[in-house]
CSV table of C-alpha atoms and ligand atoms in Angstrom, one decimal:
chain,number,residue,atom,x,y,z
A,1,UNK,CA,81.7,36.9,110.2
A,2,UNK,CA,79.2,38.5,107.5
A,3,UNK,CA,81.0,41.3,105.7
A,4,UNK,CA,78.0,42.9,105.1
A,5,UNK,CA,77.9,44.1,109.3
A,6,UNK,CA,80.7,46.1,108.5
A,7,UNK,CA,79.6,47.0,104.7
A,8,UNK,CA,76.1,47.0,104.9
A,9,UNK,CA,74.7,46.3,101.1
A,10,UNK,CA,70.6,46.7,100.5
A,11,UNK,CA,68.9,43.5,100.6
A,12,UNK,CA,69.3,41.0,97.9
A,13,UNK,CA,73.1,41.8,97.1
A,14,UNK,CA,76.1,39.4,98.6
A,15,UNK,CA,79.6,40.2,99.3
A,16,UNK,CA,81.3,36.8,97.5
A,17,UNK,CA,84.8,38.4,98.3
A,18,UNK,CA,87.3,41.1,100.1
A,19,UNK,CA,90.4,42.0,98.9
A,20,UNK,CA,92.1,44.7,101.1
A,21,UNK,CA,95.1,47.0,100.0
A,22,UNK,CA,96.6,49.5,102.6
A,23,UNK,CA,94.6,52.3,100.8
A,24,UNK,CA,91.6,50.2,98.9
A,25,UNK,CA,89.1,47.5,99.6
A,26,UNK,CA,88.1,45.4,96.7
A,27,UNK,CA,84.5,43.4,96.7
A,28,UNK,CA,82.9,41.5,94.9
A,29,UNK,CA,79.6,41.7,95.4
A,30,UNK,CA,76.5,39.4,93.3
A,31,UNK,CA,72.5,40.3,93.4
A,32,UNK,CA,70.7,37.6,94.2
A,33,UNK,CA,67.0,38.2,94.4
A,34,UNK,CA,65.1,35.8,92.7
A,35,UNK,CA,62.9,38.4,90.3
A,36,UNK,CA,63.5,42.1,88.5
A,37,UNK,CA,60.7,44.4,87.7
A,38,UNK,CA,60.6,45.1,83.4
A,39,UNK,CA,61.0,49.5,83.5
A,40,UNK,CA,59.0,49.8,80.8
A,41,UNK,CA,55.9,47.6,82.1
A,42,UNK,CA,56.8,46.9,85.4
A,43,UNK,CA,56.4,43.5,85.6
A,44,UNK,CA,58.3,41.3,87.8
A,45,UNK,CA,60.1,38.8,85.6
A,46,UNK,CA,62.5,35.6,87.1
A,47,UNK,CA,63.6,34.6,83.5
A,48,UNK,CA,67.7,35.6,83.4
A,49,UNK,CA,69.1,36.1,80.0
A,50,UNK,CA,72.4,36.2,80.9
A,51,UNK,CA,74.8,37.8,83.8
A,52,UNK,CA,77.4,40.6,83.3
A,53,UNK,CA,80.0,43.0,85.8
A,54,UNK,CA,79.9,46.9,86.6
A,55,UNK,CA,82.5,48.0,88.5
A,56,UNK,CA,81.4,50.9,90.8
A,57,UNK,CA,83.0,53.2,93.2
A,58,UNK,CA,81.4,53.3,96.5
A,59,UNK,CA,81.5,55.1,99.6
A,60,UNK,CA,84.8,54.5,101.5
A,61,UNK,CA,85.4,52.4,104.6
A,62,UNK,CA,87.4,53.9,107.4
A,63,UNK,CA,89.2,56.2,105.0
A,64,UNK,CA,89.8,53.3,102.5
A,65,UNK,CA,88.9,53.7,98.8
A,66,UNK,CA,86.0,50.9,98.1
A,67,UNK,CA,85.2,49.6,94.5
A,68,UNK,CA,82.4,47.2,93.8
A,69,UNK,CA,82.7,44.3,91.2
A,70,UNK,CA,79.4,43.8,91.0
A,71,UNK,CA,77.5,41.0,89.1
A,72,UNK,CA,74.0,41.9,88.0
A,73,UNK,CA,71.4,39.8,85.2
A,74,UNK,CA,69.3,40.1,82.9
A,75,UNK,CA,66.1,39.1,82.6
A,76,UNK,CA,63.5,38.6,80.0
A,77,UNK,CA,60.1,40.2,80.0
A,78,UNK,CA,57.1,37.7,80.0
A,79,UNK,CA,54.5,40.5,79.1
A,80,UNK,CA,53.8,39.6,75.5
A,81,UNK,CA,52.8,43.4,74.9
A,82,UNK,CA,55.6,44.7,76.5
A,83,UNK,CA,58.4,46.8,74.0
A,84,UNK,CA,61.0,45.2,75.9
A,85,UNK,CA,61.9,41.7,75.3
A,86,UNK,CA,65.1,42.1,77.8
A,87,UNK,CA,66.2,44.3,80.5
A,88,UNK,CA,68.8,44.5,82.8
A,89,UNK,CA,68.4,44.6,86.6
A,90,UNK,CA,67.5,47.1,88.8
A,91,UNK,CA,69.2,48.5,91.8
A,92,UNK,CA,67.0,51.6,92.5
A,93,UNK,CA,68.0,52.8,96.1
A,94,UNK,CA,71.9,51.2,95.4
A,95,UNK,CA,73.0,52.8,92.1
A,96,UNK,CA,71.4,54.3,88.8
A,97,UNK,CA,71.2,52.0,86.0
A,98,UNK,CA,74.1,54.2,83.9
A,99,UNK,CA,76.2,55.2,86.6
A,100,UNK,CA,79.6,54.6,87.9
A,101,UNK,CA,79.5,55.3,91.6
A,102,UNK,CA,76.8,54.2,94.2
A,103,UNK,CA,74.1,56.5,95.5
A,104,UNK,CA,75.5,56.9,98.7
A,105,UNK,CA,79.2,57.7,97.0
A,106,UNK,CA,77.1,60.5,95.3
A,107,UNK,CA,75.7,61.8,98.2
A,108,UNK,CA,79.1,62.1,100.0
A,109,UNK,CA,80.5,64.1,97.6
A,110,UNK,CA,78.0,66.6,97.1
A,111,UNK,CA,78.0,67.2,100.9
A,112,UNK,CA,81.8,67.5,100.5
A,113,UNK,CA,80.9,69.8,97.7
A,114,UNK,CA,78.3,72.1,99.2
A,115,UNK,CA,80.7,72.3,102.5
A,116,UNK,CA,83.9,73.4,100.2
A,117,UNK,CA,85.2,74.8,97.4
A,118,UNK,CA,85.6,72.2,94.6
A,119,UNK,CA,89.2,72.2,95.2
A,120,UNK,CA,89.3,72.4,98.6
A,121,UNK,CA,86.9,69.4,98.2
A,122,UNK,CA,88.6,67.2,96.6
A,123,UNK,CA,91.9,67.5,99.4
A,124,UNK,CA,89.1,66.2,101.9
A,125,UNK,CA,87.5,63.7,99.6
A,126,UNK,CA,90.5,62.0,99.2
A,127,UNK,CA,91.8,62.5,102.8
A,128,UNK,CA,88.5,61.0,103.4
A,129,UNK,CA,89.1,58.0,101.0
A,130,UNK,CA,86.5,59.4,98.1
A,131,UNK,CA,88.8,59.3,94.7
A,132,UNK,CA,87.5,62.5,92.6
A,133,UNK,CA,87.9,65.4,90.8
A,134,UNK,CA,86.6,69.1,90.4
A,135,UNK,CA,84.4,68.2,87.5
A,136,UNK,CA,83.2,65.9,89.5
A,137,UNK,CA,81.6,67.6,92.7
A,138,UNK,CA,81.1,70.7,90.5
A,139,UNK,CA,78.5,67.6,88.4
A,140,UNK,CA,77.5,66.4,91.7
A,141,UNK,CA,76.5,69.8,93.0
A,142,UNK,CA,75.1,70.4,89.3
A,143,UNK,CA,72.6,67.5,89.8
A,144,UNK,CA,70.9,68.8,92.7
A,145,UNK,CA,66.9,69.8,92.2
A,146,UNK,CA,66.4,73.8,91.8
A,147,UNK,CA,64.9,75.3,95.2
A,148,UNK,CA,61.4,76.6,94.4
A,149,UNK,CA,60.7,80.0,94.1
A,150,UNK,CA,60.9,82.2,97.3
A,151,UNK,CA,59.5,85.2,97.5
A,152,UNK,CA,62.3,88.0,98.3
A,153,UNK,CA,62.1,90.9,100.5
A,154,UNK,CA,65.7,91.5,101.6
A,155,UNK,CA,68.0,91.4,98.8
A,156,UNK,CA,71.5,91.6,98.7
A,157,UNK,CA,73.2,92.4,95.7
A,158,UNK,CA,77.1,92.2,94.5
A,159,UNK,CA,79.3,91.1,91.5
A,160,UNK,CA,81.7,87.6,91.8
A,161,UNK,CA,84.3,86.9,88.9
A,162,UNK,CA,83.6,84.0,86.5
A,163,UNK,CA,87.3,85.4,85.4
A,164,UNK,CA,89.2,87.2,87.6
A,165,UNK,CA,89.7,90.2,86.7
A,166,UNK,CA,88.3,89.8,83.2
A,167,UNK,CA,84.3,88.8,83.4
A,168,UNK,CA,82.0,89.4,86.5
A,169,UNK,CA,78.4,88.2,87.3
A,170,UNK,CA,75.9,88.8,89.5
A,171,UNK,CA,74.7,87.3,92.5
A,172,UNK,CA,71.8,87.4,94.5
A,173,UNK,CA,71.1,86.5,97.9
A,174,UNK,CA,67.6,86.0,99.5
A,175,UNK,CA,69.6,88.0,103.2
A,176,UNK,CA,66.7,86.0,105.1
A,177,UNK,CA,67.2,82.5,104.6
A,178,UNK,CA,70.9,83.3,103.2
A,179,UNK,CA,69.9,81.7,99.8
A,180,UNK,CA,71.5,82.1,96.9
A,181,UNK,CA,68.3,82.9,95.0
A,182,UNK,CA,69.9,84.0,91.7
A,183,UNK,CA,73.1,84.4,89.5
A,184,UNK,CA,73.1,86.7,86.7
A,185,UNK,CA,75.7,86.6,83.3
A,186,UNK,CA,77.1,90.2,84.0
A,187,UNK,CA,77.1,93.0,86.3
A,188,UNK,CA,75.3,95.4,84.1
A,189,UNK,CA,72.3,97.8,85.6
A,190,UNK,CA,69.8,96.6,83.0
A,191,UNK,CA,69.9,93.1,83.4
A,192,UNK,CA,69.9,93.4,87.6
A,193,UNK,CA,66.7,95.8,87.4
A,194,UNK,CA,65.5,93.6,84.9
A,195,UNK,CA,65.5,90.6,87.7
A,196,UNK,CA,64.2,93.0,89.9
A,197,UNK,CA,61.5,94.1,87.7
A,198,UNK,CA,59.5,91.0,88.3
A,199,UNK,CA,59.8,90.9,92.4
A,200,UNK,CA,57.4,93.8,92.8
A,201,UNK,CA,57.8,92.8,97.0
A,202,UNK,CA,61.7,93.6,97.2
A,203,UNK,CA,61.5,96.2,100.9
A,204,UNK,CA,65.2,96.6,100.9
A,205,UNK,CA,68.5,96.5,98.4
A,206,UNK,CA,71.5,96.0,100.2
A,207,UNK,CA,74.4,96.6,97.6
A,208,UNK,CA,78.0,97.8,97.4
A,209,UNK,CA,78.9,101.5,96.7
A,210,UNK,CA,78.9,101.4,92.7
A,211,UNK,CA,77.0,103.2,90.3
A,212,UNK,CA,75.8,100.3,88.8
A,213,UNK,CA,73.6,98.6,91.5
A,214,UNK,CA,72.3,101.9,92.5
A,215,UNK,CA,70.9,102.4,89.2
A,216,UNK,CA,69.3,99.3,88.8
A,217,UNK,CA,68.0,99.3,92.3
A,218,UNK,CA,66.6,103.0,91.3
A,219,UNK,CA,65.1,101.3,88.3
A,220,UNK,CA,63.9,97.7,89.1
A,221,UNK,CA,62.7,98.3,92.8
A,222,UNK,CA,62.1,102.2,93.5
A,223,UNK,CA,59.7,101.2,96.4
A,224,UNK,CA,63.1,99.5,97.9
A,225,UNK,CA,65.3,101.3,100.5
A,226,UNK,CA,69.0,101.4,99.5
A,227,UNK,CA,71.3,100.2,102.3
A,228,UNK,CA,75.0,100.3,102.1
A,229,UNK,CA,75.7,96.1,103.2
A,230,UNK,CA,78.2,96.0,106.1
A,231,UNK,CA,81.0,94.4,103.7
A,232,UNK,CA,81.4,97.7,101.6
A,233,UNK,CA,80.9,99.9,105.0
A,234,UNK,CA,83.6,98.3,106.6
A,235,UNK,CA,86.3,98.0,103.9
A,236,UNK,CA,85.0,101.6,102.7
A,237,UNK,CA,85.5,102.8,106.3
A,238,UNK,CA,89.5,100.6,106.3
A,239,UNK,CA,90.7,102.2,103.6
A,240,UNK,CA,89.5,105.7,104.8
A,241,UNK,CA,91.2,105.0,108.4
A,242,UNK,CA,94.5,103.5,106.5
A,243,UNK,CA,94.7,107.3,104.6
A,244,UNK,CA,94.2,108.8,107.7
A,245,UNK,CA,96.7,106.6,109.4
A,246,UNK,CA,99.2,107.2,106.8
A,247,UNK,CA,98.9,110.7,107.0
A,248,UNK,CA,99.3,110.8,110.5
A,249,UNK,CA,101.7,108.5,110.9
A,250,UNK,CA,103.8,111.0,108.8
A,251,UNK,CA,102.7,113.7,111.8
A,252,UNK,CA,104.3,110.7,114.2
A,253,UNK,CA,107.5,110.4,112.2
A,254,UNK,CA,108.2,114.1,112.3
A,255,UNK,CA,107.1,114.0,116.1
A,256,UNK,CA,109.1,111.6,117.2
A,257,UNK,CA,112.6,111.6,115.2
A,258,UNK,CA,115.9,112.6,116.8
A,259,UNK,CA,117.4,115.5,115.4
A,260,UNK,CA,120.3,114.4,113.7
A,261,UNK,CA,123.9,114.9,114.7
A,262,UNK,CA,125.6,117.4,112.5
A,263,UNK,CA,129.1,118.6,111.9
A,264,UNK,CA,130.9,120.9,113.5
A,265,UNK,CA,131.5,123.7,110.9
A,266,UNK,CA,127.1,122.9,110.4
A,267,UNK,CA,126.7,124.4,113.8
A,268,UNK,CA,128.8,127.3,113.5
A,269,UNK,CA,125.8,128.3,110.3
A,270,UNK,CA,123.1,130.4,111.1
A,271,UNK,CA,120.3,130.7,108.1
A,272,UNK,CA,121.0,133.1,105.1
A,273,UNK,CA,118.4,136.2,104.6
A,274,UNK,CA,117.2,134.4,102.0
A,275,UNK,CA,116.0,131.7,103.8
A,276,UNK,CA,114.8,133.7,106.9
A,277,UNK,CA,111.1,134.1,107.7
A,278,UNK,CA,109.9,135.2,110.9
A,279,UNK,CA,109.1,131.7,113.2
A,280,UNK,CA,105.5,130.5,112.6
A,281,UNK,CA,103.5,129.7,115.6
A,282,UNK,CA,103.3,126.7,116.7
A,283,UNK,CA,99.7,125.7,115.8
A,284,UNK,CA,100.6,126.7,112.4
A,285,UNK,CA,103.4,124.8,111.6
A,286,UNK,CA,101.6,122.0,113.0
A,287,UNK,CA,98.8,122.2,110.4
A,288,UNK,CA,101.3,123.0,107.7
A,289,UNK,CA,102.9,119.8,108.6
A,290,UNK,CA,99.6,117.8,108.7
A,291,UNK,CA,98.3,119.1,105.5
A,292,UNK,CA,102.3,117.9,104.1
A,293,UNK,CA,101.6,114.7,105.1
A,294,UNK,CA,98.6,114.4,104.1
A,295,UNK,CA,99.8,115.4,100.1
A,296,UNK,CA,102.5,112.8,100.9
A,297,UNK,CA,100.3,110.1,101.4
A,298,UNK,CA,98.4,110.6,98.3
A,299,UNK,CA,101.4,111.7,96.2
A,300,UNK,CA,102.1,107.8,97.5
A,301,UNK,CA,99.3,106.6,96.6
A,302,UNK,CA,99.1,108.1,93.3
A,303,UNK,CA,102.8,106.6,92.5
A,304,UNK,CA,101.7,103.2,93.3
A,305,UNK,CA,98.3,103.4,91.0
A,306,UNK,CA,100.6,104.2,88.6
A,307,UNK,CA,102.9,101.5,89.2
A,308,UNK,CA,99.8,99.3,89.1
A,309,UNK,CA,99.2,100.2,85.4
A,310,UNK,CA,96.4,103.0,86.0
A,311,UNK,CA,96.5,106.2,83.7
A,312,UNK,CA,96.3,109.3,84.9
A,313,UNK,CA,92.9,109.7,84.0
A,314,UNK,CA,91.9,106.9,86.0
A,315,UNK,CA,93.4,108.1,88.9
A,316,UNK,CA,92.4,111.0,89.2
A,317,UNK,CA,88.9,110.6,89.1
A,318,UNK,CA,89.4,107.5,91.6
A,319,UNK,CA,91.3,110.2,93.9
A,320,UNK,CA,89.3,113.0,93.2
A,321,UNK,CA,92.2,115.2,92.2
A,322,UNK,CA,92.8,117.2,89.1
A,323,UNK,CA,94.1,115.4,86.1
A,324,UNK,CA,96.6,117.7,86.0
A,325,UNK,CA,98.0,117.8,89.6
A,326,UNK,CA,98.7,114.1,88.8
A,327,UNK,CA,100.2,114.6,85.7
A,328,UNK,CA,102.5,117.2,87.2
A,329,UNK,CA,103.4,115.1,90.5
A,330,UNK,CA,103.7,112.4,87.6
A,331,UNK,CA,106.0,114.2,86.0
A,332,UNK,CA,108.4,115.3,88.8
A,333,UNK,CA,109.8,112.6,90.0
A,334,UNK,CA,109.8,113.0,93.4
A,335,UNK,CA,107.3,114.9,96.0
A,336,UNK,CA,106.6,118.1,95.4
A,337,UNK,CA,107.5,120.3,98.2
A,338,UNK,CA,105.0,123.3,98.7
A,339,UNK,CA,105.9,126.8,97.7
A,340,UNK,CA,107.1,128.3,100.6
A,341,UNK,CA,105.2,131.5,101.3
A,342,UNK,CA,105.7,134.6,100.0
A,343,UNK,CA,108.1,136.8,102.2
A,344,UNK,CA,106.7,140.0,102.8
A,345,UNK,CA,109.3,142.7,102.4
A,346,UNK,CA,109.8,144.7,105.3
A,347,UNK,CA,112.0,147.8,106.0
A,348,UNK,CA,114.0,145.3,108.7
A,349,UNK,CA,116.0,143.7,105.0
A,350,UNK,CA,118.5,146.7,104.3
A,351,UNK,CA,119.5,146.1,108.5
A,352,UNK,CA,119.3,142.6,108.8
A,353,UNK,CA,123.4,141.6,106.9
A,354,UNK,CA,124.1,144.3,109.5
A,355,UNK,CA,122.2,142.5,112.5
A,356,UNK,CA,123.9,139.0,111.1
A,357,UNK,CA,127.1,140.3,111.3
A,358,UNK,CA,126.9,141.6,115.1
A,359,UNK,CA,125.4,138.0,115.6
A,360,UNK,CA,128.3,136.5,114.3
A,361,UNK,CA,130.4,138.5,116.3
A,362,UNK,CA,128.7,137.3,119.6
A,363,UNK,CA,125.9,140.0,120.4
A,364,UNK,CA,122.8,138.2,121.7
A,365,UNK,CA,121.1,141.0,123.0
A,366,UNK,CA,118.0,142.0,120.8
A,367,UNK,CA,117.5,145.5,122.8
A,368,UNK,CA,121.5,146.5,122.1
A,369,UNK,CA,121.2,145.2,118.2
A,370,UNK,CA,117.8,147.9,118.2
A,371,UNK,CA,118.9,150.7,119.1
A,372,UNK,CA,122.2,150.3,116.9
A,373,UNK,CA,120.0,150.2,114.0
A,374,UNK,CA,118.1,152.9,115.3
A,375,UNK,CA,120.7,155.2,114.9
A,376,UNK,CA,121.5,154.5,111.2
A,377,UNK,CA,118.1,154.7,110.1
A,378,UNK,CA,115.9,151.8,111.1
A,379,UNK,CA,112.3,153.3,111.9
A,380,UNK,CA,110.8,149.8,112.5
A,381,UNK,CA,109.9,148.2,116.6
A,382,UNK,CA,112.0,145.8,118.3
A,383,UNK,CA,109.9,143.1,117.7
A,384,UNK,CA,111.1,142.5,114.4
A,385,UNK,CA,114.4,142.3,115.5
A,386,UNK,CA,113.3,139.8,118.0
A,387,UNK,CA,111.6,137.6,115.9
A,388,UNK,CA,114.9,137.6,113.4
A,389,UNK,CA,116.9,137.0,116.4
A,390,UNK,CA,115.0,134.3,117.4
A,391,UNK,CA,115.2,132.6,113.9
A,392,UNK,CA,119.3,133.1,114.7
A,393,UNK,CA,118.4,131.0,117.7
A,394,UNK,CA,116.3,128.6,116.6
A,395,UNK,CA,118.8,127.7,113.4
A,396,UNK,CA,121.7,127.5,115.6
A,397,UNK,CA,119.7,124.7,118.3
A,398,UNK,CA,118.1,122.9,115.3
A,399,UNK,CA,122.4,122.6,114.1
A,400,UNK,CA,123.8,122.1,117.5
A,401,UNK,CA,124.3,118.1,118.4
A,402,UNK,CA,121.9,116.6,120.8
A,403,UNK,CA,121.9,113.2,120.7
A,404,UNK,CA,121.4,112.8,124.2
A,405,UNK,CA,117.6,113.2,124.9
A,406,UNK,CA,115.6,112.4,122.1
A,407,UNK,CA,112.5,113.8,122.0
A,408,UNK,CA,109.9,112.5,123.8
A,409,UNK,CA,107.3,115.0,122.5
A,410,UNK,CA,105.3,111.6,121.2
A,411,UNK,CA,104.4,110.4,124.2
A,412,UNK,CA,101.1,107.7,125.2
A,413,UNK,CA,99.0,110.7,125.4
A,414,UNK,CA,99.6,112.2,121.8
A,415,UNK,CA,99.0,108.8,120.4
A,416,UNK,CA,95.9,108.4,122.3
A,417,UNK,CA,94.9,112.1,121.5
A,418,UNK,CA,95.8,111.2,117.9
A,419,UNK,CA,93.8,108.0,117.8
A,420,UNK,CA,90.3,109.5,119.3
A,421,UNK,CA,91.1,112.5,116.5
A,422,UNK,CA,91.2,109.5,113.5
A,423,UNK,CA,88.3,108.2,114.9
A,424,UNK,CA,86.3,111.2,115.4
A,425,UNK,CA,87.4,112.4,111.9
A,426,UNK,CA,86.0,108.8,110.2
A,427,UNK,CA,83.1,108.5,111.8
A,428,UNK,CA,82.3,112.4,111.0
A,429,UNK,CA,83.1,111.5,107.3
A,430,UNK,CA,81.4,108.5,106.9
A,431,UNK,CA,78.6,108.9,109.3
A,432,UNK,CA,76.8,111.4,106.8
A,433,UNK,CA,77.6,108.9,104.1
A,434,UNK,CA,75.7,106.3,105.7
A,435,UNK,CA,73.0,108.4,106.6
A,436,UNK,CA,72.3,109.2,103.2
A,437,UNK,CA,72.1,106.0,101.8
A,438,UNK,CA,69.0,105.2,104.3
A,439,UNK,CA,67.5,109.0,103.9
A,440,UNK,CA,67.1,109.5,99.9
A,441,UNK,CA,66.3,105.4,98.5
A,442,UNK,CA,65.6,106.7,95.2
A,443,UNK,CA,68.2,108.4,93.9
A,444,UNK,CA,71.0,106.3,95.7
B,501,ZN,ZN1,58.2,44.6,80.1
C-alpha cells in the first residue's frame, strides 16, 4: 500500500521508508522532481550538484511524534548571468529552506498556541504527539503577520503583569471585534492618553476604577464617555457584599448563640452598681450591636492588611479610616470594645445598695421597694426603680442555665429579611457609583 494515503507528502517527494516506535514514526522521505527553480533568477535548472539530509519534525500521525529524514539536491544554475552558481532545492508549500519543522507542524502549533497558554500548550501538544516547548509556540505565535489597523470606538482598557507583582503593562482591547489592538510597556496615564491621543474616534472608555486610567481617559479622549467595565463592577460590588456579610454575619452569631451554661454560685450574682445602666430598648441595642460588628469586621480586616505587609499609612487611606484609629487598634492588641456610655447620675444612686440588699433578700415587688425608699428620702418616680429592677431581672435570666431551648430568634425569616437589607444596602451604595461614572465623562 502507498504510505503516502495515510501521510500525504506534496507532489514530487517519496516515502522510501517507515520505521514505527510505540510513540514515533520515522520516514525517510527523497524529492524526486526532475528540475528546481534558481531563487535568485528563477530559472528552472535539472543539473544536481550533489544530494544531502535535513531532518524535520512534522505534524504527528494519530498522536505519534513524526520526523522526516529527508533527502533534498542541489542543483546548478545554467543562467550565465545569474549570482548563483548553486542552490539548493526548494520545498515552498512543505518547509522553509532554514527551518526545522514542516509548514503544517508550524501551523499546528500556533493554533495550539493562540487556543492556550504557552504552558498549557505544550501539555496538549505533546498529548497530541507535537514535541515543543514554550519558546517555541510563544516564536510560533511571534511569527504571525500584525492585523492592520482598525479603527476603534469601544475601548477597553486594564493593566496585565509582565511580573507579577513587580512590572505591569497595558492592554488594549478593540470591545467590538474583541481584538487585542494594543499592548503598552507600563501602566502610567501619560503613555495610555498618549495612545489615545491619536484615535480622535474613541466614543467610549471602558476601564477599571483607578486613578490612573481615568486620567488618561480625561486627557487622551475627553469626547469619550467613561464606563466602569463589568469586571471591576462586579468584583467592586463582591467585596462590598463580603463586608457587609461579615458584618452581619457577626449580627447572626450574636442572634443565634445559646447562652452559655454557667455555675451555680454565677446565678446567685446580680450586676454591681457600677455596672448598672437602665436596659436599652431593644432597637437600640440592636444598632449598637450592628455598628460593633461592623468595627469588628474592619478591625479584621485592618489586622490582616497588616499581616500582609501593609503600613498603616497604606491602610488607612485604602479603608478610609484615620491613620490614627489604625495605629491605635494597631497598637492594642485586641478589639477595642466601645466606651460604654456615660451613666447619668441620678438621685436613685444613694438608694440603690439599699434596693440591692432588699433584692437579695427576696423582695420582687418594685411598688413595696418605692415606697420604702420614699420614706427615707427618695423624691424620685417608680419608674426608676422599675427599670433598676428590671436590670436585677434581666442579669439574673441572662446567669440562670438554659440549655434547653436555644434560641431560635434566627429564624428563615430574619435571614431572608437580612438578605433583602444587604442587597438593598449594595445596590443603594453602588448604584450612585455607577451612575456617576456614565453622568460626568470628563472628570471620571
Ligand atoms: Zn540563477
Amino acid at each position: 500500500m502507498d504510505a503516502t494515503l495515510l501521510f500525504p507528502l506534496p507532489e514530487g517527494m517519496l516515502i522510501e521508508d517507515v520505521q514505527a516506535t510505540e510513540t514515533s514514526l520515522s520516514l525517510t522521505v527523497r524529492a524526486t522532481h526532475p528540475t528546481s527553480c534558481c531563487p535568485f533568477c528563477s530559472q528552472a535548472s535539472s543539473s544536481i550538484h550533489s544530494h544531502y539530509q535535513r531532518t524535520l519534525s512534522d505534524a504527528s500521525c494519530v498522536g505519534r511524534q513524526v520526523q522526516l529524514s529527508l533527502t533534498v539536491r542541489r542543483f546548478y544554475c545554467r543562467n550565465r548571468v545569474c549570482e548563483r552558481k548553486v542552490f539548493t532545492e526548494r520545498l515552498p508549500h512543505f518547509v522553509q529552506p532554514w527551518a526545522r519543522m514542516t509548514i503544517r507542524l508550524s501551523q499546528h502549533l500556533q493554533a495550539v498556541g493562540l487556543a492556550t497558554s504557552s504552558r498549557g500548550g505544550i501539555k496538549l501538544a505533546v498529548r497530541l504527539g507535537m514535541q515543543t516547548s514554550r519558546q517555541t509556540l510563544l516564536r510560533r505565535i511571534m511569527e504571525l503577520p500584525d492585523l492592520p489597523e482598525e479603527s476603534v470606538l469601544y475601548l477597553g482598557i486594564d493593566d496585565f503583569s509582565l511580573w507579577r507583582g513587580q512590572r505591569f503593562g497595558t492592554i488594549l482591547v478593540n470591545l467590538e471585534t474583541h481584538h487585542i489592538v494594543d499592548l503598552l510597556a507600563d501602566r502610567r496615564a501619560e503613555t495610555a492618553a498618549t495612545w489615545m491621543q491619536q484615535r480622535p474616534d474613541i466614543m467610549a472608555v471602558s476601564r477599571d476604577r483607578g486613578a490612573e486610567y481615568a486620567k488618561a481617559a480625561a486627557d487622551g479622549a475627553p469626547q469619550a464617555i467613561n464606563v466602569a467595565d463589568r469586571f471591576h463592577v462586579v468584583k467592586n460590588l463582591t467585596e462590598a457584599l463580603q463586608l457587609l456579610l461579615a458584618r452581619c454575619q457577626e449580627e447572626i452569631k450574636a442572634a443565634s448563640q445559646t447562652p452559655e451554661p454557667c455555675q451555680d454560685e454565677q446565678s446567685k450574682q446580680v450586676v454591681s452598681l457600677e455596672e448598672w445602666r437602665p436596659p436599652e430598648p431593644a432597637h437600640v441595642e440592636k444598632a449598637r450591636l450592628a455598628r460593633r460588628a461592623g468595627r469588628y469586621a474592619r478591625y479584621q480586616q485592618v489586622v490582616e492588611l497588616q499581616e500582609g505587609g501593609m503600613k498603616p499609612k497604606e491602610i488607612a487611606q485604602r479603608m478610609g479610616i484615620a491613620q490614627r484609629t489604625i495605629r491605635r487598634w494597631l497598637a492594642s492588641g485586641t478589639f477595642p470594645e466601645a466606651r460604654k456610655r456615660r451613666k447619668r447620675q441620678s438621685s436613685f444612686e444613694v438608694f440603690a445598695p439599699y434596693v440591692l440588699s432588699r433584692w437579695k433578700a427576696g423582695e420582687r415587688n418594685g411598688l413595696a421597694l418605692w415606697r420604702e425608699i420614699k420614706e427615707q428620702g427618695y423624691t424620685g418616680t417608680g419608674r426608676t426603680v422599675y427599670r433598676y429592677l428590671e436590670t436585677l431581672k434581666q442579669a439574673e435570666g441572662k446567669r440562670i442555665c438554659q440549655p434547653a431551648t436555644p434560641r431560635s430568634a434566627f429564624s428563615a425569616n430574619t435571614a431572608v429579611w437580612l438578605g433583602c437589607r444587604v442587597i438593598r444596602r449594595a445596590w443603594m451604595r453602588w448604584s450612585k457609583r455607577i451612575w456617576l461614572l456614565f453622568a460626568k465623562p470628563a472628570s471620571r
